[in-house]
Amino acid sequence: MIEGEDRLIRRARNGEMEPFGQLYDHYIAPIYRFILVKVTNKHEAEDLTHDVFLSAWQNLKSYKHKGFPFSSWLYQIARNKVIDHYRTKKNHSNFENVDEELLQVADVSETNLNTVLELEQVKTAVANLSSEQQDVIIMKFVEDLSNEEIAEALGKTEGAVRLLQHRAVNNLKTLLWKKD
Amino acid sequence: MEEGLMKILKELKSIRPEEGFIKRSRQIILASPQLRRNLLGIKISIFESFRLAAAVGLASALIFVALGGVSFFSIKNLSPMILSSLNDENIKAEEAKVNFEIQLGEVTYNLGEEKEIGAKIDELLKDLSL
């Protein structure tokens, strides 16, 4: 959460561009990561990320601050955009290909090759979880959101989020170590 | 094992979008208008709301002028036929006639009563004389 986020949102709701620009700068990376891990395609992730922030800017007047970070609302929009994307998309991406983005994460040197391969395996495993389990894994373990924030973003109770998290981690372990 | 998994997942946090994409996307988004909801709750852009307000204002002005223009014309000037029932002089004559007739009626009633009383007195006098 940005310091003074409430004030930025209020000013942005009045049509001021610069405050929304600051919100954009702060949240573009986590939203992009969230979408990239789910759609596994860089260009699609860029398009969808752009759509998320465009929707947020255009519909900012309908946003109601409930004490949660602005990111909770952005994640809600992102989830819906991904769902709509899969509804209209005919073929899913080939999950077996190594994503270029992952190669940029770590140096592709001999010592780090294992890291890159592990990343590819984890990404493939995450992509095989249910949509909600993916959401919890990314928000909790990649973006470090609290259970309360995740519950708000997913429209669930904290208890439901904890249960989802537990199942997601177990499924992930099964998928990863079953291959070994 | 789980620690290793968490460590790998944390590695994903270093993924960032390209700077060129961020710059282009930001510019396009901030250049686009925000949406408002009109009175019917329908989302419209701010520019469209100004257009709608201007259209409603113009239509209201035209209606006002049209209604105000009608009032400048009296019925006499509009219709070649003068309706006798709407003639002011006739209306006043009828009013006077009504009052006159009411007055006459009252007088007739009063006269009638006097005659009756007179007849009763005559009868009484005749009885007394007997």
Short mmCIF file of C-alpha atoms in Angstrom, two decimals:
data_model
loop_
_atom_site.label_atom_id
_atom_site.label_comp_id
_atom_site.label_asym_id
_atom_site.label_seq_id
_atom_site.Cartn_x
_atom_site.Cartn_y
_atom_site.Cartn_z
CA MET A 1 0.00 0.00 0.00
CA ILE A 2 1.30 3.45 -0.89
CA GLU A 3 1.57 6.10 1.79
CA GLY A 4 -1.25 8.56 1.39
CA GLU A 5 -3.07 6.16 -0.92
CA ASP A 6 -6.49 7.43 0.18
CA ARG A 7 -5.64 10.96 -0.87
CA LEU A 8 -4.27 9.81 -4.22
CA ILE A 9 -7.45 7.85 -4.91
CA ARG A 10 -9.66 10.81 -3.96
CA ARG A 11 -7.76 13.12 -6.29
CA ALA A 12 -7.76 10.55 -9.08
CA ARG A 13 -11.54 10.14 -8.70
CA ASN A 14 -11.82 13.87 -9.36
CA GLY A 15 -10.07 13.34 -12.67
CA GLU A 16 -6.50 14.22 -11.71
CA MET A 17 -4.11 12.17 -13.82
CA GLU A 18 -0.90 12.45 -11.82
CA PRO A 19 -2.26 10.71 -8.67
CA PHE A 20 -3.53 7.81 -10.76
CA GLY A 21 -0.15 7.74 -12.49
CA GLN A 22 1.47 7.15 -9.09
CA LEU A 23 -0.96 4.34 -8.34
CA TYR A 24 -0.20 2.87 -11.77
CA ASP A 25 3.56 3.00 -11.17
CA HIS A 26 3.22 1.26 -7.83
CA TYR A 27 0.89 -1.56 -8.86
CA ILE A 28 1.81 -2.27 -12.50
CA ALA A 29 4.46 -4.87 -11.65
CA PRO A 30 2.45 -7.04 -9.20
CA ILE A 31 -0.62 -7.02 -11.44
CA TYR A 32 1.53 -7.91 -14.46
CA ARG A 33 3.18 -10.79 -12.55
CA PHE A 34 -0.19 -12.05 -11.37
CA ILE A 35 -1.53 -12.14 -14.91
CA LEU A 36 1.67 -13.50 -16.48
CA VAL A 37 1.78 -16.54 -14.19
CA LYS A 38 -1.85 -17.29 -15.06
CA VAL A 39 -1.78 -16.76 -18.83
CA THR A 40 1.89 -17.74 -19.34
CA ASN A 41 2.23 -15.52 -22.41
CA LYS A 42 4.08 -12.19 -22.25
CA HIS A 43 2.11 -10.32 -24.93
CA GLU A 44 -1.23 -11.49 -23.60
CA ALA A 45 -0.14 -10.51 -20.09
CA GLU A 46 0.78 -7.00 -21.32
CA ASP A 47 -2.57 -6.57 -23.09
CA LEU A 48 -4.54 -7.76 -20.10
CA THR A 49 -2.51 -5.65 -17.67
CA HIS A 50 -3.18 -2.59 -19.80
CA ASP A 51 -6.92 -3.45 -19.80
CA VAL A 52 -6.93 -3.77 -16.01
CA PHE A 53 -5.55 -0.29 -15.43
CA LEU A 54 -7.66 1.23 -18.20
CA SER A 55 -10.80 -0.20 -16.57
CA ALA A 56 -9.65 1.02 -13.17
CA TRP A 57 -9.05 4.57 -14.46
CA GLN A 58 -12.33 4.73 -16.39
CA ASN A 59 -14.44 3.30 -13.56
CA LEU A 60 -12.65 4.91 -10.64
CA LYS A 61 -15.79 6.77 -9.64
CA SER A 62 -17.45 3.47 -8.81
CA TYR A 63 -14.59 2.42 -6.48
CA LYS A 64 -15.54 2.46 -2.79
CA HIS A 65 -12.73 2.49 -0.25
CA LYS A 66 -13.41 -0.16 2.42
CA GLY A 67 -10.15 0.07 4.32
CA PHE A 68 -8.30 -2.37 2.04
CA PRO A 69 -5.44 -1.48 -0.27
CA PHE A 70 -6.29 -0.31 -3.76
CA SER A 71 -4.57 -3.46 -5.00
CA SER A 72 -7.48 -5.63 -3.79
CA TRP A 73 -9.75 -3.93 -6.30
CA LEU A 74 -7.09 -4.19 -9.03
CA TYR A 75 -6.71 -7.93 -8.39
CA GLN A 76 -10.49 -8.35 -8.68
CA ILE A 77 -10.44 -6.64 -12.06
CA ALA A 78 -7.39 -8.70 -13.11
CA ARG A 79 -9.09 -11.98 -12.18
CA ASN A 80 -12.17 -11.05 -14.19
CA LYS A 81 -10.07 -10.01 -17.19
CA VAL A 82 -8.23 -13.36 -17.15
CA ILE A 83 -11.50 -15.28 -16.88
CA ASP A 84 -12.94 -13.33 -19.83
CA HIS A 85 -9.71 -13.90 -21.73
CA TYR A 86 -9.99 -17.68 -21.38
CA ARG A 87 -13.65 -17.57 -22.35
CA THR A 88 -12.87 -15.93 -25.67
CA LYS A 89 -9.57 -17.62 -26.35
CA LYS A 90 -9.76 -20.74 -28.55
CA ASN A 91 -6.46 -22.40 -27.71
CA HIS A 92 -4.56 -22.23 -24.48
CA SER A 93 -0.85 -21.49 -24.42
CA ASN A 94 1.58 -24.33 -24.56
CA PHE A 95 2.66 -24.68 -20.97
CA GLU A 96 5.59 -26.86 -21.81
CA ASN A 97 7.54 -24.07 -23.50
CA VAL A 98 9.97 -22.20 -21.32
CA ASP A 99 8.72 -18.66 -20.89
CA GLU A 100 11.14 -15.95 -21.99
CA GLU A 101 10.23 -13.94 -18.93
CA LEU A 102 11.54 -16.69 -16.65
CA LEU A 103 14.90 -16.65 -18.39
CA GLN A 104 15.18 -12.97 -17.48
CA VAL A 105 14.51 -13.69 -13.82
CA ALA A 106 17.88 -15.31 -13.17
CA ASP A 107 21.17 -15.37 -14.97
CA VAL A 108 21.25 -18.33 -17.29
CA SER A 109 24.66 -19.45 -16.19
CA GLU A 110 25.66 -22.99 -15.35
CA THR A 111 25.26 -22.48 -11.65
CA ASN A 112 21.84 -20.94 -12.04
CA LEU A 113 20.50 -23.35 -14.66
CA ASN A 114 18.91 -25.40 -11.96
CA THR A 115 17.11 -22.29 -10.69
CA VAL A 116 15.74 -21.54 -14.14
CA LEU A 117 14.57 -25.12 -14.59
CA GLU A 118 13.01 -25.14 -11.15
CA LEU A 119 11.22 -21.90 -11.95
CA GLU A 120 9.84 -23.42 -15.13
CA GLN A 121 8.66 -26.47 -13.25
CA VAL A 122 7.00 -24.37 -10.54
CA LYS A 123 5.33 -22.15 -13.10
CA THR A 124 3.98 -25.18 -14.96
CA ALA A 125 2.74 -26.69 -11.71
CA VAL A 126 1.04 -23.45 -10.66
CA ALA A 127 -0.65 -23.24 -14.05
CA ASN A 128 -2.16 -26.68 -13.40
CA LEU A 129 -3.85 -25.59 -10.17
CA SER A 130 -7.44 -24.37 -10.12
CA SER A 131 -7.92 -20.67 -10.83
CA GLU A 132 -8.61 -19.82 -7.19
CA GLN A 133 -5.65 -21.84 -5.93
CA GLN A 134 -3.42 -20.05 -8.44
CA ASP A 135 -4.70 -16.73 -7.14
CA VAL A 136 -3.93 -17.58 -3.53
CA ILE A 137 -0.46 -18.94 -4.30
CA ILE A 138 0.52 -15.85 -6.30
CA MET A 139 -0.98 -13.29 -3.92
CA LYS A 140 0.29 -15.00 -0.76
CA PHE A 141 3.73 -16.31 -1.66
CA VAL A 142 4.77 -14.08 -4.55
CA GLU A 143 3.17 -10.74 -3.62
CA ASP A 144 3.09 -11.20 0.19
CA LEU A 145 -0.53 -10.07 0.61
CA SER A 146 -2.24 -10.77 3.93
CA ASN A 147 -5.09 -13.27 4.17
CA GLU A 148 -7.44 -10.35 4.78
CA GLU A 149 -6.38 -8.61 1.56
CA ILE A 150 -6.59 -11.86 -0.40
CA ALA A 151 -10.08 -12.52 1.00
CA GLU A 152 -11.20 -9.05 -0.11
CA ALA A 153 -9.74 -9.54 -3.60
CA LEU A 154 -11.34 -12.98 -4.03
CA GLY A 155 -14.63 -12.12 -2.36
CA LYS A 156 -14.15 -14.88 0.24
CA THR A 157 -13.74 -15.20 4.00
CA GLU A 158 -10.29 -15.45 5.56
CA GLY A 159 -11.07 -19.00 6.61
CA ALA A 160 -11.84 -19.95 3.02
CA VAL A 161 -8.57 -18.35 1.92
CA ARG A 162 -6.57 -20.37 4.49
CA LEU A 163 -8.23 -23.55 3.30
CA LEU A 164 -7.52 -22.70 -0.34
CA GLN A 165 -3.90 -21.96 0.55
CA HIS A 166 -3.47 -25.29 2.34
CA ARG A 167 -4.93 -27.23 -0.60
CA ALA A 168 -2.95 -25.21 -3.15
CA VAL A 169 0.38 -25.91 -1.43
CA ASN A 170 -0.42 -29.63 -1.10
CA ASN A 171 -1.41 -29.87 -4.76
CA LEU A 172 1.70 -27.97 -5.78
CA LYS A 173 3.93 -30.35 -3.83
CA THR A 174 2.17 -33.34 -5.35
CA LEU A 175 2.61 -31.95 -8.88
CA LEU A 176 6.27 -31.04 -8.34
CA TRP A 177 7.52 -34.10 -6.49
CA LYS A 178 5.40 -36.56 -8.41
CA LYS A 179 7.53 -35.72 -11.47
CA ASP A 180 10.67 -36.52 -9.51
CA MET B 1 10.98 -29.17 0.71
CA GLU B 2 8.34 -26.56 1.35
CA GLU B 3 11.01 -23.97 2.04
CA GLY B 4 12.55 -24.67 -1.36
CA LEU B 5 9.15 -24.22 -2.98
CA MET B 6 8.57 -20.92 -1.18
CA LYS B 7 12.04 -19.75 -2.23
CA ILE B 8 11.31 -20.51 -5.87
CA LEU B 9 7.97 -18.75 -5.69
CA LYS B 10 9.69 -15.68 -4.24
CA GLU B 11 11.99 -15.67 -7.28
CA LEU B 12 8.93 -14.89 -9.39
CA LYS B 13 8.71 -11.53 -7.62
CA SER B 14 11.62 -10.20 -9.63
CA ILE B 15 9.56 -10.40 -12.84
CA ARG B 16 8.75 -6.92 -14.13
CA PRO B 17 7.08 -5.65 -17.31
CA GLU B 18 9.27 -3.91 -19.90
CA GLU B 19 9.83 -0.18 -19.44
CA GLY B 20 8.67 0.57 -22.98
CA PHE B 21 5.35 -1.17 -22.35
CA ILE B 22 4.88 0.67 -19.02
CA LYS B 23 5.50 4.07 -20.62
CA ARG B 24 3.17 3.48 -23.60
CA SER B 25 0.41 1.94 -21.51
CA ARG B 26 0.53 4.76 -18.93
CA GLN B 27 0.28 7.46 -21.59
CA ILE B 28 -2.67 5.83 -23.34
CA ILE B 29 -4.57 5.25 -20.11
CA LEU B 30 -4.14 8.75 -18.69
CA ALA B 31 -5.15 10.28 -22.04
CA SER B 32 -8.49 8.45 -22.01
CA PRO B 33 -11.58 9.94 -20.35
CA GLN B 34 -13.08 8.70 -17.12
CA LEU B 35 -16.62 7.39 -17.24
CA ARG B 36 -19.52 8.97 -15.38
CA ARG B 37 -22.97 7.65 -14.68
CA ASN B 38 -25.86 9.76 -15.95
CA LEU B 39 -29.21 10.09 -14.15
CA LEU B 40 -30.33 6.72 -15.48
CA GLY B 41 -27.20 5.07 -14.04
CA ILE B 42 -25.75 4.44 -17.46
CA LYS B 43 -21.99 4.88 -17.79
CA ILE B 44 -21.05 7.64 -20.22
CA SER B 45 -17.86 9.54 -20.79
CA ILE B 46 -17.50 13.08 -19.45
CA PHE B 47 -17.53 14.46 -23.00
CA GLU B 48 -20.77 12.63 -23.75
CA SER B 49 -22.32 13.97 -20.57
CA PHE B 50 -21.58 17.55 -21.71
CA ARG B 51 -23.14 16.78 -25.08
CA LEU B 52 -26.19 15.30 -23.42
CA ALA B 53 -26.57 18.30 -21.11
CA ALA B 54 -26.32 20.67 -24.07
CA ALA B 55 -28.92 18.69 -26.01
CA VAL B 56 -31.34 18.63 -23.06
CA GLY B 57 -30.82 22.37 -22.51
CA LEU B 58 -31.53 23.19 -26.14
CA ALA B 59 -34.63 21.00 -26.20
CA SER B 60 -35.92 22.65 -23.01
CA ALA B 61 -35.35 26.11 -24.48
CA LEU B 62 -37.23 25.18 -27.64
CA ILE B 63 -40.17 23.79 -25.66
CA PHE B 64 -40.22 26.93 -23.50
CA VAL B 65 -40.24 29.20 -26.54
CA ALA B 66 -42.96 27.14 -28.20
CA LEU B 67 -45.22 27.26 -25.13
CA GLY B 68 -44.49 30.93 -24.51
CA GLY B 69 -45.23 31.77 -28.16
CA VAL B 70 -48.70 30.28 -27.98
CA SER B 71 -49.64 32.50 -25.06
CA PHE B 72 -48.94 35.63 -27.12
CA PHE B 73 -51.78 34.79 -29.44
CA SER B 74 -55.32 35.35 -28.09
CA ILE B 75 -58.09 33.08 -29.28
CA LYS B 76 -59.74 35.97 -31.05
CA ASN B 77 -56.82 36.47 -33.37
CA LEU B 78 -56.36 32.81 -34.06
CA SER B 79 -59.96 31.89 -34.92
CA PRO B 80 -61.99 33.72 -37.57
CA MET B 81 -65.15 32.72 -35.75
CA ILE B 82 -65.99 34.64 -32.62
CA LEU B 83 -67.83 32.34 -30.30
CA SER B 84 -70.72 34.12 -28.70
CA SER B 85 -70.32 32.21 -25.50
CA LEU B 86 -66.84 33.65 -25.11
CA ASN B 87 -67.89 37.27 -25.81
CA ASP B 88 -67.31 39.43 -22.69
CA GLU B 89 -70.34 41.68 -23.26
CA ASN B 90 -72.69 38.72 -23.51
CA ILE B 91 -71.28 37.23 -20.36
CA LYS B 92 -71.87 40.45 -18.44
CA ALA B 93 -75.44 40.75 -19.74
CA GLU B 94 -76.17 37.24 -18.62
CA GLU B 95 -74.79 38.00 -15.23
CA ALA B 96 -76.99 41.07 -14.86
CA LYS B 97 -80.01 39.10 -16.05
CA VAL B 98 -79.42 36.43 -13.50
CA ASN B 99 -79.33 38.97 -10.65
CA PHE B 100 -82.44 40.77 -11.93
CA GLU B 101 -84.31 37.53 -12.13
CA ILE B 102 -83.28 36.58 -8.64
CA GLN B 103 -84.47 39.96 -7.36
CA LEU B 104 -87.80 39.67 -9.14
CA GLY B 105 -88.26 36.20 -7.73
CA GLU B 106 -87.69 37.44 -4.22
CA VAL B 107 -90.21 40.28 -4.69
CA THR B 108 -92.83 37.91 -6.08
CA TYR B 109 -92.35 35.55 -3.16
CA ASN B 110 -92.65 38.39 -0.65
CA LEU B 111 -95.84 39.76 -2.26
CA GLY B 112 -97.37 36.33 -2.18
CA GLU B 113 -96.74 36.02 1.52
CA GLU B 114 -98.36 39.37 2.24
CA LYS B 115 -101.51 38.36 0.44
CA GLU B 116 -101.80 35.24 2.54
CA ILE B 117 -101.33 37.14 5.75
CA GLY B 118 -103.92 39.68 4.61
CA ALA B 119 -106.46 36.92 3.96
CA LYS B 120 -105.87 35.42 7.39
CA ILE B 121 -106.44 38.80 9.09
CA ASP B 122 -109.74 39.23 7.20
CA GLU B 123 -110.96 35.87 8.44
CA LEU B 124 -110.09 36.69 12.02
CA LEU B 125 -111.88 40.01 11.84
CA LYS B 126 -115.01 38.31 10.48
CA ASP B 127 -114.94 35.81 13.38
CA LEU B 128 -114.59 38.62 15.93
CA SER B 129 -117.53 40.59 14.46
CA LEU B 130 -119.76 37.57 14.82
#
